[in-house]
Coordinates of C-alpha atoms in Angstrom, one line a residue:
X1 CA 180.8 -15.4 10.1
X2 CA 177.7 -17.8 9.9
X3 CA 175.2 -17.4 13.0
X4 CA 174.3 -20.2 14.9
X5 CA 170.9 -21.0 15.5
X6 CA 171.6 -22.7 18.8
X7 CA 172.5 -20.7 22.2
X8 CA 176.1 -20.8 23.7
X9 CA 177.2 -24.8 24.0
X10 CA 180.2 -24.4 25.8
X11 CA 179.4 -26.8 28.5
X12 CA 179.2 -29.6 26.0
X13 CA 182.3 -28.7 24.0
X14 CA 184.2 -30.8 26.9
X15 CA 181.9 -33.7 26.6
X16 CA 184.4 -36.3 24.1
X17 CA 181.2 -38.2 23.4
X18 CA 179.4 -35.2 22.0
X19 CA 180.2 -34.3 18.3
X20 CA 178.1 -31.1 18.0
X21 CA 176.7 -30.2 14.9
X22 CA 176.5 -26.7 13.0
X23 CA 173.5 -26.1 10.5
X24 CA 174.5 -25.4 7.3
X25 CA 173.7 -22.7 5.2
X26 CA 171.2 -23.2 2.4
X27 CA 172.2 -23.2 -1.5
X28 CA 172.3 -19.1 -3.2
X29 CA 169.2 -20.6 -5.1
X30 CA 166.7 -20.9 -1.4
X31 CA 167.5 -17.2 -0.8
X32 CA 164.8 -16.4 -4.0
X33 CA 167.6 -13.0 -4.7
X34 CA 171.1 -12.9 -6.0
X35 CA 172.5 -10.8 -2.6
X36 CA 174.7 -13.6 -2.5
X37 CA 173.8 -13.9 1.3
X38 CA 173.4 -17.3 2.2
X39 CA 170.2 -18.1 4.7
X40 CA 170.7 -21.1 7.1
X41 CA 168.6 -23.9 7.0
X42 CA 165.5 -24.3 9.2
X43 CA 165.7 -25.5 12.8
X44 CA 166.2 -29.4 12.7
X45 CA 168.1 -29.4 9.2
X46 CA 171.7 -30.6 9.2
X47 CA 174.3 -30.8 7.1
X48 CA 175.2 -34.2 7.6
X49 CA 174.0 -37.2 9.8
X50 CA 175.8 -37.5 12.5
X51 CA 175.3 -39.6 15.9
X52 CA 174.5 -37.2 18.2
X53 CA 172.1 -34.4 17.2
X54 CA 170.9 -31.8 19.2
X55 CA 167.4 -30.4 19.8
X56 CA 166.7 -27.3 18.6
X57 CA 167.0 -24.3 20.7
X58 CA 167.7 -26.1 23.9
X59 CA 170.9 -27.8 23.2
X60 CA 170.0 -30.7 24.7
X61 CA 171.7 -34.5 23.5
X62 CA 168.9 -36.4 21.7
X63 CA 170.6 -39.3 20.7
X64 CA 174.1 -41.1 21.8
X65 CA 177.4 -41.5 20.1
X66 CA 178.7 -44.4 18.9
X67 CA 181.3 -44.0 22.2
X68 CA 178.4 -43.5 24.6
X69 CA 176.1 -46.8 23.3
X70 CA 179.5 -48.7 23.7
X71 CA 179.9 -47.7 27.7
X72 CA 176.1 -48.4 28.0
X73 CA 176.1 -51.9 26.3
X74 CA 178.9 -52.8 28.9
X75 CA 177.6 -51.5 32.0
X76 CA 174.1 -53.8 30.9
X77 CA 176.3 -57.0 30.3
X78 CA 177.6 -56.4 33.4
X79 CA 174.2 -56.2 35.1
X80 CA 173.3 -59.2 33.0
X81 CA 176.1 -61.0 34.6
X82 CA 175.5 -59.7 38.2
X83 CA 171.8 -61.0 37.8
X84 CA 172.7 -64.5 36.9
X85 CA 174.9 -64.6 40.2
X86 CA 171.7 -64.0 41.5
X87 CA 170.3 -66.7 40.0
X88 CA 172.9 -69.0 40.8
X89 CA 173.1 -68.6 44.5
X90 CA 169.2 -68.4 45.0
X91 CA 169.6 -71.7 43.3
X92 CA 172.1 -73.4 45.8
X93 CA 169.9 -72.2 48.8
X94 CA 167.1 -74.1 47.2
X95 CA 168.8 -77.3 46.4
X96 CA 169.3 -78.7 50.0
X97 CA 166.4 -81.0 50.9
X98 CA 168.2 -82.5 54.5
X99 CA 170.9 -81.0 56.5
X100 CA 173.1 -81.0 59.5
X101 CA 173.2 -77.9 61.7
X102 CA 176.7 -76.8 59.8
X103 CA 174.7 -77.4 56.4
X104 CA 172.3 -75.0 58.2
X105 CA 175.0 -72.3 58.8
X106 CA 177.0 -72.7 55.3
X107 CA 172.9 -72.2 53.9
X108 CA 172.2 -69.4 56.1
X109 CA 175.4 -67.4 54.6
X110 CA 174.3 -68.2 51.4
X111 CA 170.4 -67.2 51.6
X112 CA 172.1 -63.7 53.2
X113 CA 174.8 -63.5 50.4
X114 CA 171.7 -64.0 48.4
X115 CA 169.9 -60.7 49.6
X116 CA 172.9 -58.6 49.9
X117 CA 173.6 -59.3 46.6
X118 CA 169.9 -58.5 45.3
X119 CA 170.4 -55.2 47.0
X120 CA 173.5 -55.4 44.8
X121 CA 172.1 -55.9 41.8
X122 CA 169.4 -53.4 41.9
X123 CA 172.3 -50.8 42.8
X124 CA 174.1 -51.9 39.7
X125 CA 170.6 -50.7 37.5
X126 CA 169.3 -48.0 39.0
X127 CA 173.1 -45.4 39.9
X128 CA 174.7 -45.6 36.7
X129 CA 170.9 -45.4 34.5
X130 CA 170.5 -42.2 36.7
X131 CA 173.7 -40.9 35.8
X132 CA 173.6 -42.3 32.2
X133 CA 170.2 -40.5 31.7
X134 CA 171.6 -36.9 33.6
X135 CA 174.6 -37.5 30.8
X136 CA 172.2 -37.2 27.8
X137 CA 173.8 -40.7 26.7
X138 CA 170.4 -42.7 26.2
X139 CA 168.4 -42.3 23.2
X140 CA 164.7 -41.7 23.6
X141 CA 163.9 -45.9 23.0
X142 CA 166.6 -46.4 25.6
X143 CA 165.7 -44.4 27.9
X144 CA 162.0 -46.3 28.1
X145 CA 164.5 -49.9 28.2
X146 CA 166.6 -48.8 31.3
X147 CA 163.1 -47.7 32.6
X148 CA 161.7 -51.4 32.1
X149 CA 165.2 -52.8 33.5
X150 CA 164.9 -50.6 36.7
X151 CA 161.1 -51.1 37.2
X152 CA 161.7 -54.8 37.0
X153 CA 164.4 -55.0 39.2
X154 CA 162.2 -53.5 42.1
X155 CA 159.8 -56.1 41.0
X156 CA 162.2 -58.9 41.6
X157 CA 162.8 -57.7 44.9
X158 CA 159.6 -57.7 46.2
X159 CA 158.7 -61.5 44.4
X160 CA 161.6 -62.8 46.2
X161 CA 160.7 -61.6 49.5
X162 CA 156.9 -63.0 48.2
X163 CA 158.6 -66.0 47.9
X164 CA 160.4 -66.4 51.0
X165 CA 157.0 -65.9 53.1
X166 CA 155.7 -68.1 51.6
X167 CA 157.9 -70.5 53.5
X168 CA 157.7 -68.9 56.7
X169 CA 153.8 -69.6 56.9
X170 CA 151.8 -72.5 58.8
X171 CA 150.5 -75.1 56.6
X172 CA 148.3 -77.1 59.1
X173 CA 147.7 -79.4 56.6
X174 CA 151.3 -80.5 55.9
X175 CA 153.2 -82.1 58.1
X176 CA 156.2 -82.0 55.7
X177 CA 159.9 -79.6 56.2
X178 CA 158.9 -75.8 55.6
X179 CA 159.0 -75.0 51.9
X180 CA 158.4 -71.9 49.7
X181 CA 155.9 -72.0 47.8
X182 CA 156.4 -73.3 43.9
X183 CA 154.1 -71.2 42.0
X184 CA 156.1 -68.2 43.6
X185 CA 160.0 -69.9 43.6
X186 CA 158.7 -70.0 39.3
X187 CA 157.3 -66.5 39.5
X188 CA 160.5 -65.2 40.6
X189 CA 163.3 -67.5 38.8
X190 CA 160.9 -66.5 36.0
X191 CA 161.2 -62.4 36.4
X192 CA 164.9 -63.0 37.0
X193 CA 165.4 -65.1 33.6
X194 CA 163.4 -61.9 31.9
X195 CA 165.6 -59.4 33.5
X196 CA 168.8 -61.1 32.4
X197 CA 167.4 -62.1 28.9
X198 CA 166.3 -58.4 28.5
X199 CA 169.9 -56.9 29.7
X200 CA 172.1 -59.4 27.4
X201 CA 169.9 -58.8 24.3
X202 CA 170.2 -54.9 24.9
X203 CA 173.8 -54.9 25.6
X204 CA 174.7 -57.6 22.3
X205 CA 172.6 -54.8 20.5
X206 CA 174.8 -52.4 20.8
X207 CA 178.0 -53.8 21.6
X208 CA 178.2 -56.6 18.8
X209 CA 178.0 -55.2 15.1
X210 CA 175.1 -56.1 12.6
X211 CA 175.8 -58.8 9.7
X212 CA 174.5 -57.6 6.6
X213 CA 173.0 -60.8 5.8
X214 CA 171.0 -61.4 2.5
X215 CA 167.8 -61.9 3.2
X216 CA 166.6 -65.5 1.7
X217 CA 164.0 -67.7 2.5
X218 CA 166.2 -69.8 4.1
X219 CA 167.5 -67.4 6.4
X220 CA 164.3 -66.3 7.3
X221 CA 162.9 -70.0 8.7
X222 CA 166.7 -70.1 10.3
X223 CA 166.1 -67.0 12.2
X224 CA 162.7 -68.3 13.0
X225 CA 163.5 -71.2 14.1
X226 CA 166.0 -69.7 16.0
X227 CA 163.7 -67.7 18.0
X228 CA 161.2 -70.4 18.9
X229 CA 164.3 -73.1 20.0
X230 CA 165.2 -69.5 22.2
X231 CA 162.1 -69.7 23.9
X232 CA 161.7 -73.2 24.8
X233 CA 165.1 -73.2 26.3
X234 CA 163.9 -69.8 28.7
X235 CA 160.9 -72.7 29.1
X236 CA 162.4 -75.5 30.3
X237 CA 164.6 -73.5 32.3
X238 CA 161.5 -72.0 33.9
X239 CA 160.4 -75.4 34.6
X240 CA 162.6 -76.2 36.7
X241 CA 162.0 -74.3 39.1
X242 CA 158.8 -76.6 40.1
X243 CA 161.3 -79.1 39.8
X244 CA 163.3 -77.2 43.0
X245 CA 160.3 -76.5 44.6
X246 CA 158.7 -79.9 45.0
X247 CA 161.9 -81.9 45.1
X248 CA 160.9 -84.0 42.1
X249 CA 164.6 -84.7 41.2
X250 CA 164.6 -87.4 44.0
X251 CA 161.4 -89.0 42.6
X252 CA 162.2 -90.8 40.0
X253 CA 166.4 -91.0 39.9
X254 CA 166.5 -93.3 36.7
X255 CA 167.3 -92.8 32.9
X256 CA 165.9 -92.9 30.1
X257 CA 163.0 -94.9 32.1
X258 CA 161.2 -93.8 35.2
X259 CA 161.3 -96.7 37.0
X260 CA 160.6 -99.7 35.0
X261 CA 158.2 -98.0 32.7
X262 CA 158.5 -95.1 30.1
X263 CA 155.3 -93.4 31.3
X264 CA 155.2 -93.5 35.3
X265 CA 151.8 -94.8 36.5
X266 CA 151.6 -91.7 38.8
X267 CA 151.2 -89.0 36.2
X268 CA 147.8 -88.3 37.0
X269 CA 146.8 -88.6 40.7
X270 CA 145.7 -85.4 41.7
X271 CA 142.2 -84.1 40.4
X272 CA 141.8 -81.9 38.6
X273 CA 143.9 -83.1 35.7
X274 CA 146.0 -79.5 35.5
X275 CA 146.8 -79.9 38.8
X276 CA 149.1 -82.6 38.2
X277 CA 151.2 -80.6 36.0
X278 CA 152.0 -77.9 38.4
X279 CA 151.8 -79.9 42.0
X280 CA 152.6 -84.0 40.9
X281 CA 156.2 -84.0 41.4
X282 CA 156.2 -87.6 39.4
X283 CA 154.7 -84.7 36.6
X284 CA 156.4 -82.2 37.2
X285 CA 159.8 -84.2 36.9
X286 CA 158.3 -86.0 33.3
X287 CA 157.2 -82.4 32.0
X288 CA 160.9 -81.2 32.5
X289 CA 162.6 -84.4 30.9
X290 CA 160.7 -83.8 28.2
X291 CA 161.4 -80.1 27.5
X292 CA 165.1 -81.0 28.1
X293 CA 165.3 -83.4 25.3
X294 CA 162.5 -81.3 22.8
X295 CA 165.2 -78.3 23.5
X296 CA 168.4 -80.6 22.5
X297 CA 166.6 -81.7 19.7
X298 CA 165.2 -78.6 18.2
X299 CA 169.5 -77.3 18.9
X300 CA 170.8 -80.4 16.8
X301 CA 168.1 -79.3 13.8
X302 CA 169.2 -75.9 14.5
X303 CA 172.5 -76.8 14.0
X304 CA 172.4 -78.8 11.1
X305 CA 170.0 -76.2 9.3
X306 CA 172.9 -73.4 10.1
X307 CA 175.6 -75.7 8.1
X308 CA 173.1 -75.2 4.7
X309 CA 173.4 -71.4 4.8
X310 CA 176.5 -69.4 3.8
X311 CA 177.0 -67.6 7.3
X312 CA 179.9 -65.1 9.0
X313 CA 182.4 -66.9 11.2
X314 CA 181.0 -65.4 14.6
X315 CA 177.7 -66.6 13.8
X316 CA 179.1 -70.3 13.1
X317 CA 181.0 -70.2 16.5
X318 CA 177.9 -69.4 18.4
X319 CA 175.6 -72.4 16.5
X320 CA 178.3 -74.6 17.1
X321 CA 178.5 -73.2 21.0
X322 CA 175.0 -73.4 21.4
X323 CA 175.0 -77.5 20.0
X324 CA 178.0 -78.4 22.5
X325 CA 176.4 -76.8 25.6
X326 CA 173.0 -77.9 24.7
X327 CA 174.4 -81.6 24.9
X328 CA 176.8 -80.7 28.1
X329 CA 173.2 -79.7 29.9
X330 CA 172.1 -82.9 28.9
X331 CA 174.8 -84.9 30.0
X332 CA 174.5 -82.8 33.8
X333 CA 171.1 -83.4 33.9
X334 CA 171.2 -87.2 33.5
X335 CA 174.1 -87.4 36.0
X336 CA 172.2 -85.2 38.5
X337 CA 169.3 -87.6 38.6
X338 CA 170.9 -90.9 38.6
X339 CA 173.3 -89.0 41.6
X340 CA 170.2 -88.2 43.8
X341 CA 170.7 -84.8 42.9
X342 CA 173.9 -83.5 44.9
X343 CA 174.3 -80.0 45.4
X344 CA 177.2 -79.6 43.5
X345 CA 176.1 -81.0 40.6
X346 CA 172.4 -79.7 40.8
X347 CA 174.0 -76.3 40.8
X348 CA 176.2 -77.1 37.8
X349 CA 173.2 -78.1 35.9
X350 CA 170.8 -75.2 37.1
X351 CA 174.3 -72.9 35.9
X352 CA 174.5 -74.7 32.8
X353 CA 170.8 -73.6 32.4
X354 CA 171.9 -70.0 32.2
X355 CA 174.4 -70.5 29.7
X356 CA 172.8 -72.3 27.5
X357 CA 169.6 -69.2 27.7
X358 CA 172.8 -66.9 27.3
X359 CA 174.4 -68.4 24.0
X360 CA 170.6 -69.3 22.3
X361 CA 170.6 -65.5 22.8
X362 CA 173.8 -64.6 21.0
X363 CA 173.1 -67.0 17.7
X364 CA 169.3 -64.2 17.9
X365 CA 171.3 -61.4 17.9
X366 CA 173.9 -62.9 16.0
X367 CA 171.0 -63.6 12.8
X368 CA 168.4 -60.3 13.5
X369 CA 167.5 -58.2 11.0
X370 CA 169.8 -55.4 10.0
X371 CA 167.0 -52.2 10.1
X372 CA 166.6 -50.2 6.8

């Protein structure tokens, strides 16, 4: 009987994602005599290549089976989805500029739904990457992702209660209703967008299977282009949270004019210039306009540039996904701004945000490059 050059693995024989692996024995012709004894194979050598390998002499799992990367690819959708409830309600607790002492008490719930479900959220990381880890079920990359993930979740926590003291501060100099800050609000939507974009693209990884996609010119300016309409979507997003944070949805509440002009006379009243971008809500609400209808139009020429390239079906639905919502978002937009921006609706749109981010997404890891 051959000898194994591992010690006894009983413990993992029960685990049904492990598939353990036996060297082989080398070829008569590595034994340099004609005994007709076979020698095995040095430590690391395998017989085949399989997806979980173990390291030699300590029986240890190295790299996850196909089984395992499934279960880990759901549980990070599922944190993906529990951050952008996150998102979502921190967004209706930001959207109420007046209120009546019942408004007060329906906000209050949801700023405290808000936290409990932070403390959620980081729960939803950090238990099952501990037990996923003590499982042997994340590769040596993953492991340093999930890592990231958790780290960044903790971050978020303490940004968000950044943000909220910001609010709880004396401004002697204001004699306006107590606001949080909008450099922070950004900071935080900001690490929140990261933390979901970061989950979703993980979990498609390895959940959604690779097209084997020729690789043309054409299909490398798509995929380029793909990535670059990607990130001004996360950007314009991003924008608006200045938009929440200085109210500048109820500056201007006309379209496709501001007013009675295209370009508001009021762009550029506080000195310096750059501090108009980042503290003029008349700015702040032209800067975002714009991003919203750069983004739409860099989806229609993404669309359209999709249609010239022979493509799989799933990679069709999602740039035909991506076009409908981008003009849905739109279409909220302009209705929350000639509305006054109800809460509702300004939650809708702020939603419709996350989607949008979500399916750009998919069409990236729909059209990424299959590794050699």
């Amino acid at each position: 009987m051959q000898r194994l050059l591992f010690p006894p693995l009983k413990a993992l024989m029960g685990n049904p994602c492990v598939r353990l692996l036996v060297p082989r024995a080398a070829p008569r012709a590595q034994c340099g005599c004609s005994c007709g004894i076979r020698r095995p194979l040095r430590p690391g050598q395998y017989s085949t290549i399989s997806e979980v390998a173990l390291q030699s002499g300590r029986g240890t799992v190295t790299l996850p089976s196909k089984a395992a990367e499934r279960v880990v690819g759901r549980w990070l959708l599922i944190c993906s989805g529990t951050v952008a409830g996150a998102v979502i309600l921190g967004g209706v607790t930001r959207l109420n500029h007046d209120m009546t002492l019942a408004e007060f008490k329906f906000i209050w719930y949801m700023e405290y739904s808000h936290r409990m479900w932070g403390r959620l959220v980081g729960l939803a990381y950090i238990l099952p990457a501990a037990y996923f880890w003590r499982r042997g079920w994340l590769s040596r990359g993953m492991k340093g992702r999930v890592l990231a993930l958790c780290g960044l979740v903790c971050f978020q926590g303490l940004l968000g209660w950044y943000m909220v003291k910001s609010g709880l501060e004396d401004k002697p100099d204001s004699h306006d209703i107590p606001r949080v800050s909008q450099y922070r609000l950004a900071a935080h939507l900001g690490s929140a967008l990261v933390l979901y974009c970061s989950s979703l693209w993980t979990s498609l990884s390895l959940l959604l299977p690779q097209h084997k996609l020729p690789e043309t010119r054409q299909l490398l300016w798509l995929r380029r282009f793909a990535h670059g309409t990607t990130g001004l979507v996360f950007l314009t997003a991003l924008s608006g949270a200045f938009v929440a944070g200085l109210d500048a949805g109820l500056v201007y509440n006309s379209f496709p004019k501001m007013g009675e002009s295209w370009i508001p006379e009021d762009l550029f009243t506080l000195s310096p210039i750059l501090k108009n971008v980042f503290e003029n809500p008349t700015m702040v609400q032209f800067d975002h306009r714009i991003l919203g209808i750069t983004s739409v139009t860099a989806i229609t020429v993404l669309y359209f540039l999709s249609r010239r390239i022979p493509l799989p079906r799933r990679t069709k639905i999602a740039a035909a996904t991506l076009l409908a919502l981008a003009y849905t978002q739109v279409g909220l937009g302009i209705s929350t701004l000639l509305m006054y921006v109800p809460t509702s609706l300004a939650a809708t749109h702020q939603s419709g945000s996350l989607a949008l981010l979500s399916v750009a997404l998919w069409l990236m890891s729909e059209l990424r490059r299959v590794p050699k």
